[in-house]
Amino acid sequence: MPATLHVNGIRHTIDTPGRSLLTILREDLDLTGAKYGCGEGQCGACTVLVDGRPTRSCQTTAGAVAGKQITTIEGLEENGRPHPVQQAFLEVDALQCGYCTSGMILGAVALLRKTPQPSRADIVRAMEGHICRCGVYPRIVAAIQRAKVSS
Amino acid sequence: MTTEPERYELAQGPAYRFELDRRDFFQLLGAGLVVVLTLPAQESGRGGRRGSGAAPKEIAAWLHVGEDGLVTVYTGKAEVGQNTRTALTQAVAEELRLPVASVRLVMADTDLTPFDMGTFGSMSTPQMAPQLRRAAAAARELLLDRAAGRHGADRASLKLESLPIGQLTKGQKLTRTIDAAVPISPPAGRSTHKVDGLAFVTGKHKYTPDLKLPGMLHGAVLRPPAFGASLVSLEPQTLPGVTVVRDGPFAGVAASTPEEAARALQSLRPEWKSAAQPKGQDLFRILKDQASDGRPAHTAGSIPDGLAASDRKLVQTYTVAYIAHAPLEPRAALAEWKDDRLTVWTGTQRPFGVRGDLAQAFGIPESRVRVIVPDTGAGYGGKPTAEASLEAARLARASGRPVKVVWTREEEFTWAYFRPAGVIEVSSGVTQGGLLQAWDFHNYNSGASAIRTLYDVPNQRIVFHPAPSPLKQGSYRGLAATANHFARETHMDELAHLLKIDPLEFRLKNLKDPRLRAVLEAVAAKAGRGWGIAGGFEKGSYVATAAGIDIHPRTGAVKVTRVVAAFECGAVVNPDHLKNQIEGAIVQGLGGALFEAVDFDGGRILNPRFSRYRVPRFSDAPEIEVLLLDRRDLPSAGAGETPIVAIAPAVGNAIFHATGHRLRSLPMVPAGLKS
Ligand code: FES
Ligand code: FES
């Protein structure tokens, strides 16, 4: 049975709800901001928001999120302006190769919605499932703390 | 300082000719001004030692100023996360006195950019930046001349920034060929954000796995069940919509979705012949027993004399495990054959080398192969090779369609290669007063980088012994400098303890090199009580690192809480990006220091995934303070690697000071400190 996905405010009908959300986003919807990093829920590179909750799209079937609001990194800009978290990542240079960055930003957006003034410990707890192999963690923490001020 | 060639600094490809001629520039770029920088062949890195009979001059870089006023620079360097794109853009913009936004870099496209050996060995900043600066300086002078001539203005008062530079060359095809003699200015040392950062934070940047072509298929490769196993037979199989390829040891499939390709792979019925493979537990014995005698990297005086003159002697063995680069973007390539020409997009540090490998594999001239490197999800020294490119190209040729191959995490952990494991034996002698007399240092297998000591020892023998490695190994950020520094700086700490001298004082007592002294003294001034300290030198830059730790009273887990690193690499180009690289190197280095190790047995990798192979995470990152010793009087050296070398011994020394346990194997505490 086809499933309906709401991605970044747009409706899509998916004929193969058993496929992983990551594959659907990347292959069918051409939203490649979510990355494959491990395929086992360990790295967070594939993170998207489902009804505002950070979700590993490699571990989620499209069918499981039918009808829910899905936000990918491509849907984060508002009126063509970067989201405050995106802005903070730029200002702090919280990236090197950038492959982890979309997942990191979405994880941070979800954290700040729930906890607008996160402590360092809050950030570490919420983001522990995201790997940055370039080791930019200290700057990502700084970016999230800067974004909390501006968002 | 390493006199031995580093055998794990991967081999260069063959010499290539560059085919683009003057007319083509303008066809490609449009009218305007082209500045071509030529250098003697040796300097451009493709010198006559290959006996290619190459012309004495080679093109090193070129730069185009278009009618729209946009400056485009072409370089064969690749962006693999070290922010080379930003550093080089900045160098050109500074030299032109133009804002960074008016300069665009075309990187690592073998059809468009000049030959480049590869992006490794921390050479992008020291070598490429001055070359691009020369081209930019020549362009600036030429444009100013024209502006002055045209407007009859006072040349000294003109600034490119306020001139319509596109107009100055409009409708013309100007070429200026220059050589190394053009004077350039030193780096301004200003911080600039990642030049195309917006594309990354918005998810718009396309890495190789994100690329798509019309009609493209997804490829997957049949892997042996263990290293050394060979494919004996593969039952022919017809799967609808799937291309199955068998070509010697290679077998793979291409299908219209990644899942279909994976399923097709599962349904193949291969027969394998296995070959005996070493046991993981025998690793260090194998490396030691099967190593060759090697050739000394350095000798001075006589070891027996030095030991005879010593009051205290110390003999110790250190080991380092294999570790994986595990870049978050796995190896990937997209290949397309069109009219007998092959184009491959891939994340690699060596686009021209990959072009050569492809040309050779398919028996076609290099002029019919184009390799394009999208800015890549990192490499750390692990992506010079062409595996995924060859696989995608082979499948694309068989299927007659473009094919993309993206390695799974498990493939990346298994079929790439590892940082060499090694055994290092040190025996030393020292006087009661704390002066080193003898230093006998033997590295088995891990490599010769930074194998020499900067401490003053009258009697030295320093030898690298190559050995047959049980696993495939190759370059890794910092190469063997991490292993050699770990052994050396741990041993120095042990000697200081033996003599009951403060570890910093002991080092300084035996050290004249003013640059290493400077970084050691800088961190020592900031280090807390009971911290571990270590210092070193590699590839033109100096680092000292101090680490403070916490040990969980119940679990014995070691947490590095604070790190201070002092770094000196000559003149600083972009202080903030340099700090970013140093912080990243420290965090990455903590993985290899504390818990990263590739477990293997009988030709299989036992932990080929992130759930089994622990990499540093948020909770592992310490507070890091970076002290940059900016030497404006010295040329800039590379900085992507050296900051990683001193963190492991600094942490090990801290553990010793806290607990009295001396740890001599990397990783030091894969399962926490056991009492
Ligand atoms: S790819 Fe989904 S968590 Fe790593
Ligand atoms: S910036 Fe490279 S993985 Fe995070």
mmCIF file of N, CA and C in Angstrom, chain B residues 253-310:
data_model
loop_
_atom_site.group_PDB
_atom_site.id
_atom_site.type_symbol
_atom_site.label_atom_id
_atom_site.label_comp_id
_atom_site.label_asym_id
_atom_site.label_seq_id
_atom_site.Cartn_x
_atom_site.Cartn_y
_atom_site.Cartn_z
ATOM 1 N N VAL B 253 27.975 -6.408 -9.299
ATOM 2 C CA VAL B 253 26.675 -6.279 -9.943
ATOM 3 C C VAL B 253 26.313 -4.808 -10.068
ATOM 4 N N ALA B 254 25.425 -4.530 -11.019
ATOM 5 C CA ALA B 254 24.870 -3.182 -11.133
ATOM 6 C C ALA B 254 23.375 -3.322 -11.346
ATOM 7 N N ALA B 255 22.600 -2.537 -10.602
ATOM 8 C CA ALA B 255 21.146 -2.622 -10.682
ATOM 9 C C ALA B 255 20.563 -1.235 -10.480
ATOM 10 N N SER B 256 19.257 -1.125 -10.671
ATOM 11 C CA SER B 256 18.709 0.233 -10.718
ATOM 12 C C SER B 256 18.503 0.866 -9.345
ATOM 13 N N THR B 257 18.502 0.085 -8.281
ATOM 14 C CA THR B 257 18.478 0.695 -6.942
ATOM 15 C C THR B 257 19.573 0.059 -6.087
ATOM 16 N N PRO B 258 19.982 0.754 -5.027
ATOM 17 C CA PRO B 258 21.001 0.164 -4.145
ATOM 18 C C PRO B 258 20.519 -1.140 -3.519
ATOM 19 N N GLU B 259 19.235 -1.210 -3.170
ATOM 20 C CA GLU B 259 18.740 -2.437 -2.529
ATOM 21 C C GLU B 259 18.772 -3.614 -3.496
ATOM 22 N N GLU B 260 18.376 -3.328 -4.762
ATOM 23 C CA GLU B 260 18.404 -4.402 -5.742
ATOM 24 C C GLU B 260 19.815 -4.909 -5.960
ATOM 25 N N ALA B 261 20.752 -3.972 -5.991
ATOM 26 C CA ALA B 261 22.152 -4.371 -6.173
ATOM 27 C C ALA B 261 22.580 -5.249 -5.004
ATOM 28 N N ALA B 262 22.186 -4.857 -3.775
ATOM 29 C CA ALA B 262 22.555 -5.648 -2.592
ATOM 30 C C ALA B 262 21.925 -7.036 -2.656
ATOM 31 N N ARG B 263 20.659 -7.088 -3.082
ATOM 32 C CA ARG B 263 19.986 -8.390 -3.185
ATOM 33 C C ARG B 263 20.645 -9.263 -4.243
ATOM 34 N N ALA B 264 20.971 -8.650 -5.372
ATOM 35 C CA ALA B 264 21.603 -9.407 -6.453
ATOM 36 C C ALA B 264 22.919 -10.005 -5.963
ATOM 37 N N LEU B 265 23.645 -9.219 -5.198
ATOM 38 C CA LEU B 265 24.930 -9.676 -4.672
ATOM 39 C C LEU B 265 24.726 -10.903 -3.779
ATOM 40 N N GLN B 266 23.689 -10.824 -2.928
ATOM 41 C CA GLN B 266 23.355 -11.928 -2.026
ATOM 42 C C GLN B 266 23.055 -13.209 -2.791
ATOM 43 N N SER B 267 22.454 -13.059 -3.976
ATOM 44 C CA SER B 267 22.001 -14.255 -4.672
ATOM 45 C C SER B 267 23.114 -14.900 -5.491
ATOM 46 N N LEU B 268 24.268 -14.275 -5.554
ATOM 47 C CA LEU B 268 25.367 -14.901 -6.293
ATOM 48 C C LEU B 268 25.862 -16.128 -5.546
ATOM 49 N N ARG B 269 26.347 -17.093 -6.305
ATOM 50 C CA ARG B 269 26.852 -18.320 -5.680
ATOM 51 C C ARG B 269 28.345 -18.472 -5.988
ATOM 52 N N PRO B 270 29.177 -17.754 -5.283
ATOM 53 C CA PRO B 270 30.610 -17.851 -5.558
ATOM 54 C C PRO B 270 31.235 -19.035 -4.818
ATOM 55 N N GLU B 271 32.329 -19.506 -5.370
ATOM 56 C CA GLU B 271 33.101 -20.502 -4.635
ATOM 57 C C GLU B 271 34.479 -19.916 -4.378
ATOM 58 N N TRP B 272 34.922 -20.000 -3.138
ATOM 59 C CA TRP B 272 36.177 -19.348 -2.747
ATOM 60 C C TRP B 272 37.215 -20.373 -2.352
ATOM 61 N N LYS B 273 38.450 -20.001 -2.591
ATOM 62 C CA LYS B 273 39.539 -20.812 -2.071
ATOM 63 C C LYS B 273 40.254 -19.953 -1.039
ATOM 64 N N SER B 274 40.306 -20.449 0.171
ATOM 65 C CA SER B 274 40.895 -19.607 1.214
ATOM 66 C C SER B 274 42.393 -19.884 1.334
ATOM 67 N N ALA B 275 43.074 -18.942 1.940
ATOM 68 C CA ALA B 275 44.509 -19.090 2.171
ATOM 69 C C ALA B 275 44.752 -18.808 3.643
ATOM 70 N N ALA B 276 45.754 -19.479 4.195
ATOM 71 C CA ALA B 276 46.035 -19.315 5.628
ATOM 72 C C ALA B 276 46.323 -17.848 5.942
ATOM 73 N N GLN B 277 45.762 -17.368 7.027
ATOM 74 C CA GLN B 277 45.967 -15.975 7.418
ATOM 75 C C GLN B 277 46.407 -15.920 8.870
ATOM 76 N N PRO B 278 47.210 -14.929 9.210
ATOM 77 C CA PRO B 278 47.748 -14.857 10.576
ATOM 78 C C PRO B 278 46.688 -14.662 11.644
ATOM 79 N N LYS B 279 47.021 -15.116 12.823
ATOM 80 C CA LYS B 279 46.169 -14.893 13.988
ATOM 81 C C LYS B 279 46.431 -13.486 14.519
ATOM 82 N N GLY B 280 45.364 -12.853 14.958
ATOM 83 C CA GLY B 280 45.514 -11.509 15.488
ATOM 84 C C GLY B 280 46.479 -11.446 16.665
ATOM 85 N N GLN B 281 46.448 -12.470 17.510
ATOM 86 C CA GLN B 281 47.272 -12.410 18.725
ATOM 87 C C GLN B 281 48.768 -12.513 18.424
ATOM 88 N N ASP B 282 49.087 -12.969 17.193
ATOM 89 C CA ASP B 282 50.503 -13.105 16.845
ATOM 90 C C ASP B 282 51.090 -11.838 16.235
ATOM 91 N N LEU B 283 50.255 -10.810 16.107
ATOM 92 C CA LEU B 283 50.659 -9.624 15.346
ATOM 93 C C LEU B 283 52.067 -9.121 15.675
ATOM 94 N N PHE B 284 52.292 -8.805 16.941
ATOM 95 C CA PHE B 284 53.560 -8.137 17.257
ATOM 96 C C PHE B 284 54.748 -9.085 17.119
ATOM 97 N N ARG B 285 54.496 -10.371 17.381
ATOM 98 C CA ARG B 285 55.560 -11.347 17.200
ATOM 99 C C ARG B 285 55.942 -11.428 15.718
ATOM 100 N N ILE B 286 54.908 -11.440 14.855
ATOM 101 C CA ILE B 286 55.177 -11.507 13.420
ATOM 102 C C ILE B 286 55.986 -10.294 12.965
ATOM 103 N N LEU B 287 55.545 -9.127 13.405
ATOM 104 C CA LEU B 287 56.233 -7.906 12.962
ATOM 105 C C LEU B 287 57.691 -7.922 13.393
ATOM 106 N N LYS B 288 57.903 -8.376 14.623
ATOM 107 C CA LYS B 288 59.263 -8.378 15.162
ATOM 108 C C LYS B 288 60.107 -9.466 14.496
ATOM 109 N N ASP B 289 59.558 -10.677 14.423
ATOM 110 C CA ASP B 289 60.347 -11.802 13.930
ATOM 111 C C ASP B 289 60.630 -11.724 12.444
ATOM 112 N N GLN B 290 59.687 -11.169 11.689
ATOM 113 C CA GLN B 290 59.850 -11.216 10.237
ATOM 114 C C GLN B 290 60.381 -9.905 9.667
ATOM 115 N N ALA B 291 60.738 -8.994 10.550
ATOM 116 C CA ALA B 291 61.230 -7.705 10.064
ATOM 117 C C ALA B 291 62.610 -7.860 9.440
ATOM 118 N N SER B 292 62.910 -6.980 8.518
ATOM 119 C CA SER B 292 64.247 -6.976 7.927
ATOM 120 C C SER B 292 65.178 -6.158 8.816
ATOM 121 N N ASP B 293 66.468 -6.248 8.528
ATOM 122 C CA ASP B 293 67.437 -5.508 9.341
ATOM 123 C C ASP B 293 67.275 -4.007 9.201
ATOM 124 N N GLY B 294 66.777 -3.606 8.075
ATOM 125 C CA GLY B 294 66.560 -2.173 7.866
ATOM 126 C C GLY B 294 67.866 -1.427 7.665
ATOM 127 N N ARG B 295 67.722 -0.136 7.451
ATOM 128 C CA ARG B 295 68.897 0.709 7.279
ATOM 129 C C ARG B 295 68.772 1.827 8.307
ATOM 130 N N PRO B 296 69.855 2.165 8.987
ATOM 131 C CA PRO B 296 69.735 3.196 10.012
ATOM 132 C C PRO B 296 69.276 4.524 9.399
ATOM 133 N N ALA B 297 68.339 5.172 10.052
ATOM 134 C CA ALA B 297 67.938 6.510 9.641
ATOM 135 C C ALA B 297 68.966 7.508 10.138
ATOM 136 N N HIS B 298 69.641 7.117 11.218
ATOM 137 C CA HIS B 298 70.632 8.033 11.774
ATOM 138 C C HIS B 298 71.551 7.260 12.712
ATOM 139 N N THR B 299 72.831 7.553 12.643
ATOM 140 C CA THR B 299 73.741 7.018 13.663
ATOM 141 C C THR B 299 74.708 8.121 14.072
ATOM 142 N N ALA B 300 75.167 8.033 15.308
ATOM 143 C CA ALA B 300 76.182 8.961 15.796
ATOM 144 C C ALA B 300 76.908 8.262 16.920
ATOM 145 N N GLY B 301 78.199 8.467 17.017
ATOM 146 C CA GLY B 301 78.988 7.867 18.090
ATOM 147 C C GLY B 301 78.834 6.359 18.118
ATOM 148 N N SER B 302 78.846 5.799 19.324
ATOM 149 C CA SER B 302 78.713 4.349 19.464
ATOM 150 C C SER B 302 77.816 4.048 20.653
ATOM 151 N N ILE B 303 76.869 3.150 20.421
ATOM 152 C CA ILE B 303 75.925 2.824 21.492
ATOM 153 C C ILE B 303 76.656 2.193 22.694
ATOM 154 N N PRO B 304 77.545 1.223 22.464
ATOM 155 C CA PRO B 304 78.250 0.659 23.642
ATOM 156 C C PRO B 304 79.002 1.724 24.437
ATOM 157 N N ASP B 305 79.654 2.662 23.742
ATOM 158 C CA ASP B 305 80.355 3.728 24.459
ATOM 159 C C ASP B 305 79.375 4.552 25.285
ATOM 160 N N GLY B 306 78.249 4.854 24.659
ATOM 161 C CA GLY B 306 77.244 5.673 25.338
ATOM 162 C C GLY B 306 76.710 4.966 26.573
ATOM 163 N N LEU B 307 76.453 3.661 26.445
ATOM 164 C CA LEU B 307 75.932 2.910 27.593
ATOM 165 C C LEU B 307 76.987 2.831 28.683
ATOM 166 N N ALA B 308 78.250 2.704 28.273
ATOM 167 C CA ALA B 308 79.334 2.622 29.259
ATOM 168 C C ALA B 308 79.450 3.925 30.044
ATOM 169 N N ALA B 309 79.113 5.018 29.389
ATOM 170 C CA ALA B 309 79.216 6.320 30.054
ATOM 171 C C ALA B 309 77.978 6.663 30.875
ATOM 172 N N SER B 310 77.004 5.763 30.896
ATOM 173 C CA SER B 310 75.720 6.060 31.548
ATOM 174 C C SER B 310 75.666 5.498 32.964
#
